[in-house]
C-alpha cells in the first residue's frame, strides 16, 4: 500500500482496509475474541444458534497476518477501480450488501452440502474477506476489455474465465480455504451483473458519481496493453498508465494491428 500511495486509494477502500486491520489487531473494545470459533460463521452458529451478527463480523476477521495481507492487497486494487467507477457512497453500500450476501450464500451452499453429501458442512466455520473479494473480481473482469490476464503474474488466462480458474487453483494450492465461500462470492458477482441483485440495489441506492468509462491501462513504450498481478484471493490488472476511457483503450488496441 505504501508503494501505491495512500493518497491514491479512495476513501471507502482505505477505510475498509483500516477496519480489517483494526479488527485483526483487536483495537476495538467491542470486537474482542480469543479464538476464531468465537467469531466465525457456520450453519450451526448462524442458523441453529441465531447468532446473525456472525454474517458480518466473520468477514472482517482473518486467521493470521498473511491471510489479512493477501486479502487486503487484492481488495485494494479492486476497490480502487470500482470505487472510482461507482462513487464512494454506492461502493460502501455495495460492500455491505455483498458482505451479507456472500456470507448468507456460503451458509446456503454449506447447508445443501451437509444435507446431501457430508454433515461436517453444518459446522464448517469460516472467516475472511475473500468471498467479497471474489464478488468484486467478477465485476472488475466484466468491466475491463476482453483479452488475456495473467494469474499470479505468470499463467495466461482468457479474462472472462480467470475468476473460475483462480477458484480452482487457489483451492489446490491452499486446500484449507473455504471453497464454498469463494464460490459464493463469484455467484454474488454474477447475480449483481446478470441477475436481479444489481437492479434492486440500484433502485434502493442509485449510484452517485457513476463513471462507466473508468478502466485501468498498462503503459509500456507508449503502447497500450494489459497485465495482471496475482494475489491469493484475487488478481487484478494494474499498471502505471493512469485512468482512461474504456472506448479509448479499445481504439488504441485496435490501432496496434492496423
mmCIF file of C-alpha atoms in Angstrom:
data_model
loop_
_atom_site.group_PDB
_atom_site.id
_atom_site.type_symbol
_atom_site.label_atom_id
_atom_site.label_comp_id
_atom_site.label_asym_id
_atom_site.label_seq_id
_atom_site.Cartn_x
_atom_site.Cartn_y
_atom_site.Cartn_z
ATOM 1 C CA UNK A 1 0.000 0.000 0.000
ATOM 2 C CA UNK A 2 2.898 2.333 0.670
ATOM 3 C CA UNK A 3 4.090 1.688 -2.904
ATOM 4 C CA UNK A 4 0.675 2.676 -4.220
ATOM 5 C CA UNK A 5 0.492 5.767 -2.016
ATOM 6 C CA UNK A 6 -2.286 6.288 0.486
ATOM 7 C CA UNK A 7 -3.401 9.413 -1.359
ATOM 8 C CA UNK A 8 -4.187 7.252 -4.412
ATOM 9 C CA UNK A 9 -6.503 4.888 -2.512
ATOM 10 C CA UNK A 10 -10.147 6.091 -2.405
ATOM 11 C CA UNK A 11 -11.721 6.797 0.982
ATOM 12 C CA UNK A 12 -14.017 3.778 1.375
ATOM 13 C CA UNK A 13 -11.392 1.356 0.130
ATOM 14 C CA UNK A 14 -8.854 2.766 2.567
ATOM 15 C CA UNK A 15 -11.373 2.817 5.434
ATOM 16 C CA UNK A 16 -12.306 -0.822 4.774
ATOM 17 C CA UNK A 17 -8.660 -1.848 4.849
ATOM 18 C CA UNK A 18 -8.249 0.105 8.082
ATOM 19 C CA UNK A 19 -11.286 -1.626 9.606
ATOM 20 C CA UNK A 20 -9.948 -5.075 8.752
ATOM 21 C CA UNK A 21 -6.529 -4.253 10.192
ATOM 22 C CA UNK A 22 -8.064 -2.734 13.330
ATOM 23 C CA UNK A 23 -10.216 -5.810 13.932
ATOM 24 C CA UNK A 24 -7.230 -8.107 13.347
ATOM 25 C CA UNK A 25 -5.173 -6.191 15.910
ATOM 26 C CA UNK A 26 -8.217 -6.185 18.249
ATOM 27 C CA UNK A 27 -8.025 -2.442 18.794
ATOM 28 C CA UNK A 28 -11.814 -2.101 19.021
ATOM 29 C CA UNK A 29 -13.161 -2.883 22.510
ATOM 30 C CA UNK A 30 -16.449 -4.117 21.056
ATOM 31 C CA UNK A 31 -14.641 -6.713 18.903
ATOM 32 C CA UNK A 32 -12.575 -8.894 21.205
ATOM 33 C CA UNK A 33 -12.123 -12.614 20.766
ATOM 34 C CA UNK A 34 -9.719 -15.283 21.948
ATOM 35 C CA UNK A 35 -10.277 -17.822 19.180
ATOM 36 C CA UNK A 36 -11.733 -17.787 15.688
ATOM 37 C CA UNK A 37 -14.603 -20.038 16.784
ATOM 38 C CA UNK A 38 -15.996 -17.056 18.696
ATOM 39 C CA UNK A 39 -16.449 -15.024 15.509
ATOM 40 C CA UNK A 40 -16.503 -17.416 12.538
ATOM 41 C CA UNK A 41 -19.636 -18.088 10.508
ATOM 42 C CA UNK A 42 -21.229 -21.526 10.119
ATOM 43 C CA UNK A 43 -24.665 -23.055 9.623
ATOM 44 C CA UNK A 44 -24.613 -24.219 13.229
ATOM 45 C CA UNK A 45 -23.776 -20.842 14.781
ATOM 46 C CA UNK A 46 -25.846 -18.606 12.489
ATOM 47 C CA UNK A 47 -28.888 -20.725 11.719
ATOM 48 C CA UNK A 48 -29.233 -23.006 14.710
ATOM 49 C CA UNK A 49 -27.999 -20.620 17.419
ATOM 50 C CA UNK A 50 -29.333 -17.479 15.677
ATOM 51 C CA UNK A 51 -26.063 -15.571 16.000
ATOM 52 C CA UNK A 52 -26.771 -13.409 12.960
ATOM 53 C CA UNK A 53 -24.031 -10.917 13.727
ATOM 54 C CA UNK A 54 -21.508 -13.534 12.591
ATOM 55 C CA UNK A 55 -22.612 -12.937 8.990
ATOM 56 C CA UNK A 56 -20.829 -9.562 9.082
ATOM 57 C CA UNK A 57 -18.148 -9.924 11.734
ATOM 58 C CA UNK A 58 -16.703 -13.140 10.301
ATOM 59 C CA UNK A 59 -15.966 -11.336 7.027
ATOM 60 C CA UNK A 60 -13.648 -8.772 8.603
ATOM 61 C CA UNK A 61 -11.780 -11.265 10.805
ATOM 62 C CA UNK A 62 -8.696 -13.024 9.452
ATOM 63 C CA UNK A 63 -6.864 -16.104 10.609
ATOM 64 C CA UNK A 64 -3.312 -14.728 10.507
ATOM 65 C CA UNK A 65 -1.278 -11.814 9.241
ATOM 66 C CA UNK A 66 -0.600 -13.391 5.824
ATOM 67 C CA UNK A 67 -4.314 -14.066 5.332
ATOM 68 C CA UNK A 68 -5.010 -10.418 6.118
ATOM 69 C CA UNK A 69 -2.176 -9.100 3.946
ATOM 70 C CA UNK A 70 -3.054 -11.059 0.823
ATOM 71 C CA UNK A 71 -6.753 -10.218 1.073
ATOM 72 C CA UNK A 72 -6.169 -6.516 1.654
ATOM 73 C CA UNK A 73 -3.698 -6.173 -1.224
ATOM 74 C CA UNK A 74 -6.168 -7.842 -3.568
ATOM 75 C CA UNK A 75 -9.064 -5.778 -2.227
ATOM 76 C CA UNK A 76 -7.107 -2.540 -2.543
ATOM 77 C CA UNK A 77 -6.628 -2.984 -6.292
ATOM 78 C CA UNK A 78 -10.230 -3.974 -6.946
ATOM 79 C CA UNK A 79 -11.645 -1.380 -4.562
ATOM 80 C CA UNK A 80 -9.677 1.424 -6.149
ATOM 81 C CA UNK A 81 -11.086 0.518 -9.560
ATOM 82 C CA UNK A 82 -14.708 0.033 -8.517
ATOM 83 C CA UNK A 83 -14.958 2.915 -6.056
ATOM 84 C CA UNK A 84 -13.857 5.349 -8.751
ATOM 85 C CA UNK A 85 -16.334 3.793 -11.123
ATOM 86 C CA UNK A 86 -19.412 3.840 -8.861
ATOM 87 C CA UNK A 87 -18.619 6.589 -6.373
ATOM 88 C CA UNK A 88 -17.722 6.191 -2.708
ATOM 89 C CA UNK A 89 -21.262 6.181 -1.291
ATOM 90 C CA UNK A 90 -22.506 3.448 -3.607
ATOM 91 C CA UNK A 91 -19.323 1.419 -3.184
ATOM 92 C CA UNK A 92 -19.801 1.460 0.599
ATOM 93 C CA UNK A 93 -23.389 0.298 0.085
ATOM 94 C CA UNK A 94 -22.136 -2.407 -2.281
ATOM 95 C CA UNK A 95 -19.638 -3.701 0.278
ATOM 96 C CA UNK A 96 -22.309 -4.002 2.974
ATOM 97 C CA UNK A 97 -24.717 -5.830 0.656
ATOM 98 C CA UNK A 98 -22.003 -8.079 -0.799
ATOM 99 C CA UNK A 99 -20.746 -8.971 2.680
ATOM 100 C CA UNK A 100 -24.189 -10.083 3.824
ATOM 101 C CA UNK A 101 -24.967 -11.831 0.532
ATOM 102 C CA UNK A 102 -21.651 -13.708 0.377
ATOM 103 C CA UNK A 103 -21.976 -14.907 3.975
ATOM 104 C CA UNK A 104 -25.608 -15.950 3.534
ATOM 105 C CA UNK A 105 -24.944 -17.749 0.250
ATOM 106 C CA UNK A 106 -21.924 -19.520 1.741
ATOM 107 C CA UNK A 107 -24.135 -20.886 4.514
ATOM 108 C CA UNK A 108 -26.776 -21.911 1.969
ATOM 109 C CA UNK A 109 -24.170 -23.853 -0.015
ATOM 110 C CA UNK A 110 -22.825 -25.447 3.164
ATOM 111 C CA UNK A 111 -26.339 -26.415 4.232
ATOM 112 C CA UNK A 112 -27.015 -28.005 0.842
ATOM 113 C CA UNK A 113 -23.758 -29.972 1.005
ATOM 114 C CA UNK A 114 -24.416 -31.014 4.605
ATOM 115 C CA UNK A 115 -27.880 -32.361 3.771
ATOM 116 C CA UNK A 116 -26.875 -34.105 0.567
ATOM 117 C CA UNK A 117 -23.228 -35.095 0.990
ATOM 118 C CA UNK A 118 -21.351 -34.575 4.243
ATOM 119 C CA UNK A 119 -22.743 -33.451 7.597
ATOM 120 C CA UNK A 120 -19.488 -31.768 8.598
ATOM 121 C CA UNK A 121 -20.533 -28.828 6.423
ATOM 122 C CA UNK A 122 -23.022 -27.951 9.189
ATOM 123 C CA UNK A 123 -20.128 -26.924 11.424
ATOM 124 C CA UNK A 124 -17.674 -25.714 8.777
ATOM 125 C CA UNK A 125 -16.745 -22.279 10.102
ATOM 126 C CA UNK A 126 -15.144 -19.557 8.026
ATOM 127 C CA UNK A 127 -13.594 -16.114 8.379
ATOM 128 C CA UNK A 128 -12.131 -13.586 5.978
ATOM 129 C CA UNK A 129 -12.975 -11.094 3.254
ATOM 130 C CA UNK A 130 -12.216 -13.455 0.355
ATOM 131 C CA UNK A 131 -15.835 -14.029 -0.613
ATOM 132 C CA UNK A 132 -16.427 -10.309 -1.103
ATOM 133 C CA UNK A 133 -13.141 -10.012 -2.989
ATOM 134 C CA UNK A 134 -14.207 -12.753 -5.412
ATOM 135 C CA UNK A 135 -17.504 -10.927 -5.978
ATOM 136 C CA UNK A 136 -15.606 -7.714 -6.736
ATOM 137 C CA UNK A 137 -13.275 -9.594 -9.056
ATOM 138 C CA UNK A 138 -16.248 -10.734 -11.132
ATOM 139 C CA UNK A 139 -17.159 -7.066 -11.576
ATOM 140 C CA UNK A 140 -13.650 -5.854 -12.436
ATOM 141 C CA UNK A 141 -13.082 -8.560 -15.053
ATOM 142 C CA UNK A 142 -16.514 -7.823 -16.521
ATOM 143 C CA UNK A 143 -15.888 -4.090 -16.935
ATOM 144 C CA UNK A 144 -12.401 -4.399 -18.419
ATOM 145 C CA UNK A 145 -11.939 -5.045 -22.164
ATOM 146 C CA UNK A 146 -11.661 -8.629 -23.379
ATOM 147 C CA UNK A 147 -8.183 -10.056 -23.509
ATOM 148 C CA UNK A 148 -5.717 -12.226 -21.635
ATOM 149 C CA UNK A 149 -4.925 -11.895 -17.959
ATOM 150 C CA UNK A 150 -2.022 -13.427 -16.048
ATOM 151 C CA UNK A 151 -2.856 -15.404 -12.932
ATOM 152 C CA UNK A 152 -0.161 -14.838 -10.288
ATOM 153 C CA UNK A 153 1.700 -12.838 -12.930
ATOM 154 C CA UNK A 154 2.613 -15.951 -14.939
ATOM 155 C CA UNK A 155 -0.300 -18.112 -16.106
ATOM 156 C CA UNK A 156 -2.110 -16.625 -19.156
ATOM 157 C CA UNK A 157 -5.900 -16.998 -18.999
ATOM 158 C CA UNK A 158 -8.754 -15.560 -21.023
ATOM 159 C CA UNK A 159 -10.036 -12.732 -18.834
ATOM 160 C CA UNK A 160 -13.667 -13.840 -18.615
ATOM 161 C CA UNK A 161 -12.619 -17.258 -17.274
ATOM 162 C CA UNK A 162 -9.911 -16.074 -14.890
ATOM 163 C CA UNK A 163 -12.124 -15.977 -11.790
ATOM 164 C CA UNK A 164 -13.141 -19.628 -12.273
ATOM 165 C CA UNK A 165 -9.567 -20.750 -12.876
ATOM 166 C CA UNK A 166 -8.452 -18.849 -9.802
ATOM 167 C CA UNK A 167 -11.172 -20.524 -7.733
ATOM 168 C CA UNK A 168 -9.752 -23.958 -8.603
ATOM 169 C CA UNK A 169 -6.061 -23.028 -8.448
ATOM 170 C CA UNK A 170 -6.319 -21.417 -5.014
ATOM 171 C CA UNK A 171 -8.199 -24.443 -3.699
ATOM 172 C CA UNK A 172 -5.431 -26.737 -4.977
ATOM 173 C CA UNK A 173 -2.649 -24.561 -3.564
ATOM 174 C CA UNK A 174 -4.357 -23.861 -0.218
ATOM 175 C CA UNK A 175 -6.747 -26.768 0.475
ATOM 176 C CA UNK A 176 -7.938 -25.383 3.821
ATOM 177 C CA UNK A 177 -9.524 -22.258 2.306
ATOM 178 C CA UNK A 178 -13.311 -22.121 2.038
ATOM 179 C CA UNK A 179 -14.243 -23.287 -1.446
ATOM 180 C CA UNK A 180 -17.916 -22.544 -0.809
ATOM 181 C CA UNK A 181 -17.016 -19.070 0.453
ATOM 182 C CA UNK A 182 -15.112 -18.247 -2.716
ATOM 183 C CA UNK A 183 -17.784 -19.819 -4.907
ATOM 184 C CA UNK A 184 -20.453 -17.796 -3.101
ATOM 185 C CA UNK A 185 -18.515 -14.630 -3.913
ATOM 186 C CA UNK A 186 -18.446 -15.480 -7.618
ATOM 187 C CA UNK A 187 -22.170 -16.214 -7.589
ATOM 188 C CA UNK A 188 -22.923 -12.904 -5.852
ATOM 189 C CA UNK A 189 -20.926 -11.058 -8.502
ATOM 190 C CA UNK A 190 -22.843 -12.844 -11.251
ATOM 191 C CA UNK A 191 -26.168 -12.110 -9.551
ATOM 192 C CA UNK A 192 -25.233 -8.434 -9.484
ATOM 193 C CA UNK A 193 -24.287 -8.328 -13.169
ATOM 194 C CA UNK A 194 -26.819 -10.693 -14.721
ATOM 195 C CA UNK A 195 -29.485 -11.308 -12.065
ATOM 196 C CA UNK A 196 -31.917 -9.097 -10.176
ATOM 197 C CA UNK A 197 -29.444 -8.073 -7.491
ATOM 198 C CA UNK A 198 -27.910 -5.156 -9.384
ATOM 199 C CA UNK A 199 -31.271 -3.705 -10.413
ATOM 200 C CA UNK A 200 -32.602 -3.950 -6.866
ATOM 201 C CA UNK A 201 -29.520 -2.313 -5.386
ATOM 202 C CA UNK A 202 -29.614 0.496 -7.953
ATOM 203 C CA UNK A 203 -33.275 1.117 -7.208
ATOM 204 C CA UNK A 204 -32.669 1.266 -3.457
ATOM 205 C CA UNK A 205 -29.470 3.316 -3.661
ATOM 206 C CA UNK A 206 -28.735 4.786 -7.110
ATOM 207 C CA UNK A 207 -25.006 5.132 -7.835
ATOM 208 C CA UNK A 208 -23.634 8.634 -7.328
ATOM 209 C CA UNK A 209 -20.689 9.800 -9.355
ATOM 210 C CA UNK A 210 -21.063 6.759 -11.616
ATOM 211 C CA UNK A 211 -18.435 6.741 -14.361
ATOM 212 C CA UNK A 212 -18.745 3.693 -16.640
ATOM 213 C CA UNK A 213 -15.672 4.692 -18.627
ATOM 214 C CA UNK A 214 -13.128 4.103 -15.896
ATOM 215 C CA UNK A 215 -10.737 1.231 -16.504
ATOM 216 C CA UNK A 216 -7.069 0.751 -15.942
ATOM 217 C CA UNK A 217 -4.471 0.679 -18.657
ATOM 218 C CA UNK A 218 -0.920 -0.577 -18.607
ATOM 219 C CA UNK A 219 1.505 1.618 -20.469
ATOM 220 C CA UNK A 220 4.748 0.367 -21.969
ATOM 221 C CA UNK A 221 6.758 2.291 -24.548
ATOM 222 C CA UNK A 222 3.678 4.308 -25.479
ATOM 223 C CA UNK A 223 1.723 1.165 -26.460
ATOM 224 C CA UNK A 224 -1.378 0.075 -24.576
ATOM 225 C CA UNK A 225 -1.616 -3.461 -23.234
ATOM 226 C CA UNK A 226 -2.880 -5.209 -20.143
ATOM 227 C CA UNK A 227 -1.086 -7.151 -17.474
ATOM 228 C CA UNK A 228 -2.222 -8.769 -14.251
ATOM 229 C CA UNK A 229 -0.565 -9.133 -10.904
ATOM 230 C CA UNK A 230 -1.956 -12.023 -8.888
ATOM 231 C CA UNK A 231 -2.535 -12.341 -5.166
ATOM 232 C CA UNK A 232 -4.226 -15.001 -3.109
ATOM 233 C CA UNK A 233 -7.928 -14.308 -3.112
ATOM 234 C CA UNK A 234 -7.787 -12.411 -6.363
ATOM 235 C CA UNK A 235 -5.700 -10.765 -9.025
ATOM 236 C CA UNK A 236 -6.284 -7.561 -10.855
ATOM 237 C CA UNK A 237 -4.934 -5.654 -13.793
ATOM 238 C CA UNK A 238 -2.710 -2.909 -12.583
ATOM 239 C CA UNK A 239 -0.173 -0.606 -14.122
ATOM 240 C CA UNK A 240 1.246 2.854 -14.355
ATOM 241 C CA UNK A 241 -0.645 4.243 -17.313
ATOM 242 C CA UNK A 242 -3.367 6.165 -15.494
ATOM 243 C CA UNK A 243 -7.118 6.238 -15.943
ATOM 244 C CA UNK A 244 -8.503 6.307 -19.478
ATOM 245 C CA UNK A 245 -11.898 5.773 -21.054
ATOM 246 C CA UNK A 246 -12.679 2.156 -21.952
ATOM 247 C CA UNK A 247 -13.560 3.099 -25.534
ATOM 248 C CA UNK A 248 -10.233 4.877 -25.837
ATOM 249 C CA UNK A 249 -8.415 1.750 -24.690
ATOM 250 C CA UNK A 250 -10.199 -0.330 -27.321
ATOM 251 C CA UNK A 251 -9.383 2.261 -30.003
ATOM 252 C CA UNK A 252 -5.685 2.280 -29.114
ATOM 253 C CA UNK A 253 -5.553 -1.510 -29.053
ATOM 254 C CA UNK A 254 -7.160 -1.663 -32.492
ATOM 255 C CA UNK A 255 -4.616 0.826 -33.876
ATOM 256 C CA UNK A 256 -1.775 -1.506 -32.923
ATOM 257 C CA UNK A 257 -2.963 -4.009 -35.533
ATOM 258 C CA UNK A 258 -3.640 -1.556 -38.360
#
